[in-house]
Coordinates of C-alpha atoms and ligand atoms in Angstrom, one line a residue:
M1 CA -23.8 32.2 -2.3
T2 CA -21.0 34.6 -3.1
S3 CA -17.4 33.9 -2.5
D4 CA -15.1 36.3 -1.3
E5 CA -12.7 35.4 -4.2
V6 CA -13.1 33.3 -7.5
L7 CA -10.1 31.5 -8.9
R8 CA -10.9 30.2 -12.5
L9 CA -8.2 27.8 -13.5
P10 CA -7.2 27.6 -17.4
D11 CA -9.1 25.2 -19.4
D12 CA -6.7 22.6 -19.4
A13 CA -5.6 22.7 -15.8
V14 CA -6.3 20.1 -13.5
L15 CA -7.3 21.1 -9.9
I16 CA -5.6 18.6 -7.2
V17 CA -7.0 19.0 -3.7
G18 CA -4.4 17.7 -1.4
A19 CA -0.6 17.9 -1.5
G20 CA 0.3 14.6 0.1
L21 CA 2.3 11.8 -2.0
A22 CA -0.8 11.0 -4.2
G23 CA -1.4 14.8 -5.0
L24 CA 2.1 15.8 -5.7
F25 CA 3.1 12.4 -7.6
L26 CA 0.1 12.9 -9.7
A27 CA 0.9 16.6 -10.3
L28 CA 4.4 15.8 -11.5
K29 CA 3.2 12.8 -13.9
L30 CA 0.5 15.1 -15.5
A31 CA 3.2 17.3 -17.3
P32 CA 2.8 18.8 -19.7
R33 CA -0.9 19.4 -18.8
R34 CA -1.0 22.1 -16.1
A35 CA -2.0 21.2 -12.4
V36 CA -2.9 23.5 -9.6
V37 CA -2.2 21.9 -6.2
L38 CA -4.4 23.3 -3.1
S39 CA -2.6 22.6 0.3
P40 CA -4.1 23.7 3.5
S41 CA -0.7 24.1 5.1
P42 CA 2.7 24.8 3.8
L43 CA 3.8 21.8 1.6
G44 CA 4.8 18.8 3.6
E45 CA 3.1 19.9 6.9
R46 CA -0.1 18.1 8.3
A47 CA 0.5 15.6 5.1
A48 CA -0.1 11.7 6.6
S49 CA 2.3 10.6 3.8
A50 CA 5.3 12.3 5.6
W51 CA 4.6 10.3 8.8
A52 CA 4.6 7.1 6.8
Q53 CA 7.4 5.0 8.5
G54 CA 7.4 1.5 7.0
G55 CA 7.7 2.2 3.3
L56 CA 6.4 1.1 0.0
A57 CA 5.7 -2.3 -0.8
A58 CA 6.8 -3.7 -4.3
A59 CA 7.6 -7.3 -5.6
L60 CA 11.3 -6.3 -6.5
G61 CA 13.0 -9.2 -4.5
P62 CA 14.5 -12.1 -6.7
D63 CA 12.2 -14.6 -5.2
D64 CA 9.2 -12.3 -5.5
D65 CA 6.7 -12.1 -8.0
P66 CA 3.6 -9.5 -8.5
E67 CA 1.4 -12.6 -8.4
L68 CA 2.6 -13.5 -4.7
H69 CA 2.3 -9.8 -3.8
A70 CA -1.6 -9.9 -5.1
E71 CA -2.4 -13.1 -3.2
D72 CA -1.1 -11.5 -0.1
T73 CA -3.3 -8.6 -0.6
I74 CA -6.2 -10.5 -1.3
A75 CA -5.8 -12.6 1.9
A76 CA -5.0 -10.1 4.2
G77 CA -8.2 -8.0 2.9
A78 CA -10.9 -10.8 4.2
G79 CA -12.8 -11.7 1.1
L80 CA -13.2 -7.8 0.0
V81 CA -10.2 -6.9 -2.1
D82 CA -11.0 -6.9 -5.8
P83 CA -8.6 -9.1 -7.2
V84 CA -8.2 -7.1 -10.6
V85 CA -7.0 -4.2 -8.5
A86 CA -5.1 -6.3 -6.3
A87 CA -3.0 -7.7 -9.5
L88 CA -2.8 -4.3 -10.9
I89 CA -1.1 -2.5 -8.1
A90 CA 1.3 -5.3 -7.6
R91 CA 2.1 -5.4 -11.5
E92 CA 2.6 -1.5 -11.6
G93 CA 4.4 -1.2 -8.3
P94 CA 7.9 -1.7 -9.4
A95 CA 7.7 0.7 -12.1
R96 CA 6.4 3.3 -9.7
V97 CA 9.5 2.5 -7.3
L98 CA 11.7 3.2 -10.3
D99 CA 10.0 6.4 -10.8
L100 CA 10.5 7.5 -7.1
L101 CA 14.1 6.7 -7.4
A102 CA 14.4 8.8 -10.6
L103 CA 12.8 11.6 -8.5
G104 CA 15.6 11.3 -6.1
V105 CA 13.9 9.2 -3.2
P106 CA 16.9 7.6 -1.5
F107 CA 15.6 4.0 -0.9
D108 CA 18.0 2.1 1.2
T109 CA 20.2 -0.4 -0.7
T110 CA 22.4 -3.4 -0.1
D111 CA 26.2 -3.6 -0.2
D112 CA 25.8 -5.2 -3.7
G113 CA 23.5 -2.0 -4.7
H114 CA 20.0 -3.7 -5.0
L115 CA 17.4 -2.3 -3.0
A116 CA 17.2 -3.5 0.7
L117 CA 13.4 -4.8 1.2
S118 CA 12.2 -5.7 4.5
L119 CA 9.5 -8.1 6.1
E120 CA 6.3 -6.6 7.2
A121 CA 3.1 -8.5 8.7
A122 CA 1.2 -10.7 6.4
H123 CA 3.7 -10.4 3.4
S124 CA 5.1 -13.7 2.2
R125 CA 8.4 -12.2 1.3
P126 CA 10.4 -9.3 2.2
R127 CA 9.1 -6.3 0.0
V128 CA 9.0 -3.2 1.9
A129 CA 11.4 -0.7 0.2
R130 CA 12.4 1.7 3.3
V131 CA 14.5 4.7 3.8
K132 CA 16.8 4.9 6.9
G133 CA 14.7 2.4 8.7
D134 CA 11.7 4.5 9.4
L135 CA 11.9 7.7 7.4
A136 CA 10.4 6.6 4.1
G137 CA 7.4 9.1 4.2
K138 CA 9.6 11.7 5.0
A139 CA 12.2 11.2 2.4
I140 CA 9.5 10.7 -0.3
M141 CA 7.8 13.9 0.5
E142 CA 10.9 15.7 0.4
A143 CA 12.0 14.6 -2.7
L144 CA 8.4 15.2 -4.4
I145 CA 8.2 18.6 -2.8
G146 CA 11.4 19.6 -4.2
A147 CA 10.5 18.4 -8.0
T148 CA 7.1 19.8 -7.5
R149 CA 8.4 23.3 -6.6
A150 CA 10.9 23.1 -9.5
A151 CA 8.0 22.0 -12.0
A152 CA 6.9 24.8 -14.4
H153 CA 3.4 23.0 -15.1
I154 CA 2.4 23.0 -11.4
D155 CA 1.1 26.1 -9.4
V156 CA 0.9 25.3 -5.8
R157 CA -1.6 27.2 -3.5
E158 CA -0.9 27.1 0.2
G159 CA -3.4 27.8 2.6
L160 CA -6.3 26.8 1.1
A161 CA -8.7 24.0 2.6
M162 CA -11.6 22.2 0.8
S163 CA -15.0 23.0 2.4
A164 CA -17.3 21.7 -0.4
L165 CA -17.2 20.6 -4.1
L166 CA -18.8 22.9 -6.7
H167 CA -21.6 20.8 -8.5
D168 CA -24.3 21.1 -11.1
G169 CA -26.8 19.1 -9.0
H170 CA -26.7 16.3 -11.5
G171 CA -23.8 14.6 -10.8
G172 CA -21.1 17.1 -12.4
V173 CA -18.1 18.5 -10.4
G174 CA -16.5 22.1 -11.7
G175 CA -14.2 22.7 -8.9
A176 CA -13.8 23.4 -5.0
L177 CA -15.1 25.8 -2.4
C178 CA -12.3 26.4 -0.2
V179 CA -11.5 28.3 3.0
D180 CA -8.2 30.4 3.4
K181 CA -6.7 30.9 6.7
D182 CA -8.5 34.2 7.3
N183 CA -11.8 32.3 6.9
R184 CA -12.6 33.9 3.6
T185 CA -14.1 31.5 0.9
V186 CA -12.5 31.0 -2.4
R187 CA -14.3 29.4 -5.2
V188 CA -11.8 27.5 -7.2
E189 CA -13.3 26.4 -10.7
A190 CA -11.9 23.6 -12.7
R191 CA -13.0 21.4 -15.4
E192 CA -11.4 18.4 -13.8
T193 CA -11.1 18.0 -10.0
V194 CA -9.0 15.2 -8.1
L195 CA -9.6 14.6 -4.4
A196 CA -6.2 13.8 -3.0
V197 CA -6.9 14.8 0.6
G198 CA -5.9 11.8 3.1
G199 CA -8.4 10.0 5.4
V200 CA -10.5 10.1 8.6
G201 CA -8.3 9.1 11.3
G202 CA -8.9 12.6 13.2
L203 CA -12.2 11.5 13.7
Y204 CA -11.0 9.2 16.4
R205 CA -9.5 10.4 19.6
V206 CA -6.5 8.0 19.4
T207 CA -5.1 8.2 15.8
T208 CA -1.7 8.2 14.1
N209 CA -2.9 10.7 11.4
P210 CA -2.7 14.6 11.5
V211 CA -5.7 15.3 13.5
S212 CA -7.0 17.5 10.6
A213 CA -7.9 14.4 8.8
Q214 CA -11.4 14.5 9.3
G215 CA -12.9 12.9 6.2
V216 CA -13.4 16.0 4.1
A217 CA -13.4 14.2 0.9
L218 CA -15.8 11.5 2.1
A219 CA -18.3 14.2 3.2
A220 CA -18.0 16.6 0.4
A221 CA -18.5 13.9 -2.0
A222 CA -21.3 12.2 -0.3
H223 CA -22.9 15.6 -0.4
I224 CA -23.0 15.8 -4.1
G225 CA -24.5 12.5 -4.6
A226 CA -21.0 10.6 -5.6
T227 CA -20.6 7.0 -4.6
I228 CA -19.0 6.1 -1.3
A229 CA -17.4 2.6 -0.9
D230 CA -16.8 0.3 2.4
P231 CA -16.8 3.6 4.8
E232 CA -17.1 1.2 7.9
F233 CA -13.4 -0.3 7.2
V234 CA -11.2 1.5 9.3
Q235 CA -7.7 0.3 9.9
F236 CA -6.4 0.6 13.6
H237 CA -2.5 0.1 13.6
P238 CA -1.5 -1.9 16.6
T239 CA 1.0 -0.2 17.8
A240 CA 0.8 3.4 18.4
I241 CA 3.1 4.6 21.2
D242 CA 1.1 5.2 24.4
I243 CA 2.5 8.2 25.7
A244 CA -0.7 10.6 25.7
R245 CA 0.0 12.5 22.5
D246 CA -2.4 13.7 20.3
P247 CA -1.8 12.4 17.5
A248 CA -0.3 9.2 18.8
P249 CA 3.4 8.6 17.3
L250 CA 3.7 5.3 15.5
A251 CA 6.1 2.4 16.3
T252 CA 6.3 0.8 12.8
E253 CA 5.4 -2.7 12.2
A254 CA 8.9 -3.0 10.8
L255 CA 10.1 -3.4 14.2
R256 CA 8.1 -6.7 14.5
G257 CA 9.6 -7.4 11.0
D258 CA 13.1 -7.2 12.5
G259 CA 12.1 -9.6 15.5
A260 CA 10.5 -7.4 18.4
F261 CA 7.7 -8.9 20.2
L262 CA 4.6 -7.9 22.0
V263 CA 4.3 -8.8 25.9
D264 CA 2.1 -7.8 28.7
R265 CA 3.1 -5.8 31.7
A266 CA 4.3 -8.9 33.4
G267 CA 6.8 -9.5 30.2
R268 CA 4.5 -12.3 29.1
R269 CA 4.4 -12.7 25.1
F270 CA 0.7 -13.1 24.4
M271 CA 0.2 -13.1 20.7
A272 CA 0.8 -16.9 20.4
D273 CA -2.7 -17.2 22.2
Y274 CA -4.5 -15.2 19.6
D275 CA -3.1 -16.3 16.2
A276 CA -0.7 -18.9 14.8
Q277 CA 1.4 -16.1 12.9
G278 CA 2.1 -14.7 16.3
D279 CA 3.7 -11.0 16.2
L280 CA 3.5 -11.2 12.6
A281 CA -0.1 -11.8 12.3
A282 CA -2.4 -9.5 10.3
R283 CA -2.7 -5.9 11.7
D284 CA -6.6 -6.4 12.6
I285 CA -5.8 -9.3 14.6
V286 CA -2.9 -7.8 16.4
A287 CA -4.8 -4.8 17.1
R288 CA -7.6 -6.7 18.6
A289 CA -5.2 -8.5 20.7
I290 CA -3.7 -5.6 22.2
H291 CA -7.0 -4.2 22.8
S292 CA -8.0 -7.2 24.6
E293 CA -4.9 -7.2 26.7
I294 CA -5.3 -3.3 27.7
A295 CA -9.1 -3.9 28.4
A296 CA -8.2 -6.9 30.8
G297 CA -5.8 -4.7 32.7
R298 CA -2.4 -6.4 31.6
G299 CA -1.3 -3.8 29.2
A300 CA 0.8 -4.2 26.0
F301 CA 4.4 -3.5 25.3
L302 CA 6.4 -3.7 22.4
D303 CA 10.0 -5.3 23.2
A304 CA 12.8 -4.4 20.9
R305 CA 15.6 -4.6 23.3
T306 CA 17.1 -7.7 21.7
A307 CA 15.9 -7.2 18.1
V308 CA 17.0 -3.9 17.8
G309 CA 18.6 -2.6 21.2
A310 CA 21.6 -0.2 20.7
H311 CA 20.8 0.4 17.0
F312 CA 17.6 2.0 17.7
P313 CA 18.9 5.5 17.1
D314 CA 20.3 4.5 13.4
M315 CA 17.6 1.8 12.3
F316 CA 14.5 3.6 13.6
P317 CA 15.5 7.1 14.4
T318 CA 11.7 8.7 14.3
V319 CA 10.4 5.8 16.9
F320 CA 13.5 6.4 18.8
A321 CA 12.9 10.2 19.1
A322 CA 9.1 9.9 20.0
C323 CA 10.1 7.2 22.7
M324 CA 13.0 9.4 24.3
S325 CA 11.0 12.5 24.3
A326 CA 8.6 10.6 26.7
G327 CA 11.0 9.3 28.8
V328 CA 10.9 5.9 27.3
D329 CA 14.5 4.5 26.2
P330 CA 13.3 1.7 23.9
R331 CA 16.9 0.1 24.2
A332 CA 16.4 -0.5 27.8
M333 CA 12.6 -0.9 28.3
P334 CA 9.5 -2.2 26.1
I335 CA 7.8 0.5 24.7
P336 CA 3.8 1.1 25.8
V337 CA 1.6 0.7 22.9
A338 CA -2.2 0.8 22.1
P339 CA -4.3 0.5 18.7
A340 CA -4.9 3.7 16.8
A341 CA -6.8 4.8 13.7
H342 CA -4.5 4.7 11.0
Y343 CA -5.9 4.3 7.7
H344 CA -9.5 4.1 5.8
M345 CA -10.1 1.3 3.3
G346 CA -13.2 2.9 2.5
G347 CA -13.5 6.3 0.7
V348 CA -15.0 8.0 -2.6
A349 CA -15.2 5.0 -4.8
T350 CA -13.1 4.8 -8.0
D351 CA -12.9 2.9 -10.9
L352 CA -9.6 1.4 -12.3
W353 CA -8.6 4.8 -13.6
G354 CA -9.5 6.6 -10.4
K355 CA -12.7 8.1 -11.8
T356 CA -15.5 8.4 -9.3
S357 CA -19.2 8.2 -10.2
A358 CA -19.4 12.2 -10.6
S359 CA -18.4 13.6 -13.7
G360 CA -15.1 15.6 -13.6
L361 CA -14.3 14.2 -10.1
S362 CA -11.6 11.8 -9.5
A363 CA -10.1 10.4 -6.4
V364 CA -6.6 9.3 -5.2
G365 CA -4.8 7.9 -2.3
E366 CA -6.3 7.3 1.3
C367 CA -9.6 9.3 0.5
A368 CA -10.4 6.9 -2.5
S369 CA -11.7 3.4 -2.2
T370 CA -10.3 1.5 -5.4
G371 CA -10.9 -2.2 -4.0
A372 CA -7.2 -2.5 -3.2
H373 CA -7.5 -3.0 0.5
G374 CA -10.7 -4.6 1.0
A375 CA -11.7 -5.2 4.7
N376 CA -7.8 -4.8 6.0
R377 CA -5.0 -3.4 4.0
L378 CA -1.7 -5.1 3.6
A379 CA 1.3 -3.3 5.3
S380 CA 2.7 -0.6 3.1
N381 CA 0.1 -1.1 0.4
S382 CA -1.0 2.4 1.0
L383 CA 1.9 4.3 -0.6
L384 CA 1.9 1.6 -3.5
E385 CA -1.8 2.0 -4.3
A386 CA -1.5 6.1 -4.0
V387 CA 1.5 6.1 -6.6
V388 CA -0.2 3.6 -8.8
F389 CA -3.4 5.2 -9.1
A390 CA -1.9 8.8 -9.4
W391 CA 0.0 7.6 -12.4
R392 CA -3.1 6.0 -13.9
I393 CA -5.0 9.2 -13.5
A394 CA -2.2 11.3 -15.2
E395 CA -2.2 8.7 -18.0
R396 CA -6.0 9.2 -18.3
L397 CA -6.1 13.1 -18.0
R398 CA -3.0 14.1 -20.1
S399 CA -5.1 12.7 -23.0
D400 CA -8.7 13.4 -22.0
T401 CA -8.9 17.3 -22.1
D402 CA -12.5 17.2 -23.2
A403 CA -14.4 17.9 -19.9
P404 CA -17.0 20.6 -20.5
P405 CA -17.7 23.7 -18.4
R406 CA -20.3 23.4 -15.6
K407 CA -22.5 25.9 -14.1
T408 CA -21.9 25.1 -10.6
A409 CA -22.8 25.9 -7.0
A410 CA -22.0 25.0 -3.4
R411 CA -22.3 26.2 0.2
P412 CA -19.3 26.1 2.4
A413 CA -20.1 23.2 4.9
P414 CA -21.0 24.4 8.2
C415 CA -18.1 24.1 11.1
A416 CA -19.0 22.4 14.5
P417 CA -17.6 23.8 17.8
S418 CA -14.6 22.1 19.0
D419 CA -16.1 20.9 22.0
V420 CA -18.5 19.0 19.5
I421 CA -15.4 17.6 17.8
D422 CA -13.9 16.5 20.9
T423 CA -16.9 14.7 22.0
L424 CA -17.3 13.2 18.2
R425 CA -13.4 11.9 18.6
K426 CA -14.2 10.2 22.0
R427 CA -17.4 8.6 20.7
M428 CA -15.8 7.3 17.8
S429 CA -12.9 5.8 19.5
A430 CA -15.0 4.2 22.1
H431 CA -18.1 2.7 19.9
A432 CA -16.7 2.7 16.2
G433 CA -13.2 1.5 17.1
V434 CA -11.4 -1.9 17.2
V435 CA -14.3 -3.5 18.9
R436 CA -17.9 -2.3 17.9
D437 CA -21.6 -3.4 18.8
A438 CA -25.1 -2.5 18.0
Q439 CA -25.6 -0.4 21.3
G440 CA -22.6 1.8 20.8
L441 CA -23.1 2.4 17.3
S442 CA -26.8 3.0 17.6
E443 CA -26.1 5.5 20.5
T444 CA -23.5 7.1 18.3
A445 CA -25.8 7.2 15.3
G446 CA -28.5 9.2 17.6
W447 CA -25.7 11.6 19.1
L448 CA -24.5 12.4 15.3
A449 CA -28.1 13.0 14.2
D450 CA -28.7 15.3 16.9
A451 CA -25.2 17.1 16.6
I452 CA -26.0 17.8 13.0
A453 CA -29.6 19.1 13.6
A454 CA -27.9 21.5 16.2
H455 CA -24.7 22.5 14.1
G456 CA -25.4 21.7 10.5
A457 CA -24.0 19.0 8.4
A458 CA -20.4 19.8 9.2
N459 CA -17.8 17.6 7.2
P460 CA -16.5 15.5 10.1
L461 CA -20.3 14.8 11.5
T462 CA -21.0 13.7 7.9
A463 CA -18.1 11.5 7.6
A464 CA -18.6 10.0 10.8
Q465 CA -22.3 9.3 10.0
L466 CA -21.1 7.6 6.8
I467 CA -18.6 5.3 9.0
V468 CA -21.4 4.5 11.6
T469 CA -24.3 3.9 9.5
A470 CA -22.5 1.3 7.5
A471 CA -20.8 -0.1 10.7
L472 CA -24.3 -0.8 12.0
A473 CA -25.6 -2.1 8.9
R474 CA -22.7 -4.5 8.6
R475 CA -23.8 -7.4 11.0
E476 CA -20.8 -9.4 10.8
S477 CA -17.4 -9.1 11.7
R478 CA -14.6 -9.0 8.7
G479 CA -11.0 -7.7 8.8
G480 CA -11.0 -4.0 10.6
H481 CA -14.4 -4.1 11.3
F482 CA -15.2 -6.3 14.3
R483 CA -18.7 -6.6 15.9
R484 CA -18.8 -8.3 19.3
D485 CA -22.3 -9.0 18.9
F486 CA -21.5 -10.7 15.4
P487 CA -18.1 -12.0 16.0
A488 CA -18.0 -14.1 12.8
P489 CA -17.9 -13.4 9.1
G490 CA -21.2 -13.7 7.2
A491 CA -21.6 -16.4 4.6
T492 CA -20.7 -14.2 1.6
A493 CA -18.3 -11.0 1.3
V494 CA -20.0 -8.0 -0.1
R495 CA -18.5 -4.6 -0.6
T496 CA -20.6 -1.6 0.7
F497 CA -21.6 1.1 -1.8
L498 CA -23.6 4.0 -0.6
S499 CA -25.1 6.5 -3.3
A500 CA -27.4 9.3 -2.1
P501 CA -29.0 12.1 -4.2
P502 CA -27.3 15.5 -3.9
L503 CA -28.0 16.7 -0.7
A504 CA -30.8 19.5 -1.1
D505 CA -28.7 22.3 0.6
G506 CA -30.5 25.3 -1.1
V507 CA -27.8 25.5 -3.6
T508 CA -29.3 26.0 -7.3
P509 CA -26.6 26.1 -9.8
Ligands
SIN601 C1 4.1 0.8 9.8 O1 5.1 1.2 9.6 O2 3.6 0.1 10.3 C2 2.8 1.5 8.8 C3 2.9 1.3 7.5 C4 1.8 1.2 6.7 O3 0.8 1.7 7.5 O4 1.3 0.5 5.9

């Protein structure tokens, strides 16, 4: 297939597909090696990182220790966290927070000048570094965008969205095939490519992610035969604000860390019925509890009137603005909440240095599956994992400049019509969401097969197919994956690894 334009990167330049926290931090840390960053939108727009409210978890408090952080990470992950990775992110996290401070991120400090650290669910210590309550993601992205624009070794190309990976048919990657805003194809050739494109939340009707997060990395990597890990593990945030917005605004877990609690429509606190840790139980437990309350017709609301009250505009400005825009004054009334697809624990499988199974291809951030999060990610560990692995990929690629040129090809993935994507999102929320069963998953698998036969293997359909296939095969409940027909965990905890031969799509490199 011919492309409308070819962009051949210099031999030493690394192609970074995606411009969220992981992509930009990696680009900055690669210096002096050159980086070309592709962003589908102007920098900072449509990047889930900028919407992160909680912050970045790191063992920085006087009574904390990376070992404790690793233990909490492993406990939250329901048997599937790789302990080596948990120890690694906990150990390297504090240094990466210092890196972000050096880049100008204005983390909150106490009166005596130490970092102010908050408590979030399932953490045994307060360890979440925040910015002005709920503005961590926005502040981190502002600092990184400023540094990126000023960096001579980084070239940012805005308006290019990846459609497929350029591959040699034998597990080697040589760049990405992109589509620009005028729908022209651009072939971006590079010796090293890093996927940093975010997750899959947009495959669901109710999500806290940008709707454009529809699993492009998962689909493109699977298409070329790279190993995919744990695709069935999607995390549902318990407290998206239920005001009929798409995407749904988040009410950060830090609200419950600060004493807000969940009630039903009658004002009854219900979390003690579900877990001894009550409102601070692990995220999957709280999400299922809220799902049950809503399904039973009792509704679910977050009551922060006493815990936050008049301080709302200063302490949680993003949540406050979202609520007020829908006529909900959280100082005076409980906030209506519902679970929403929030984070993908699964993704393109990587090793401890961010390498995928395909040569010349790395992955970082939400689209990667490093083993850090298992079946259920601990709150605020996502930004942590992103910076730790971005730093490790930069370390590796700064010294490893020997990737060979490859003769590669690709076809742009087909686009599914918007009504098909709407139906997909509804089906995923209904059948591959907080509560799943064989019947709903099988029906969705059949619908996906028909949709692919009719419209081709569009990336959102392929990504959804990976999630649904693995969810159907996992006949147990674990972390974020709950099967009402198999409600107990299996006897052994085993991660999912899928790898198929490169799809025969008629491309002959
Ligand atoms: C939150 O602030 O509740 C979300 C943070 C996270 O996803 O870790």
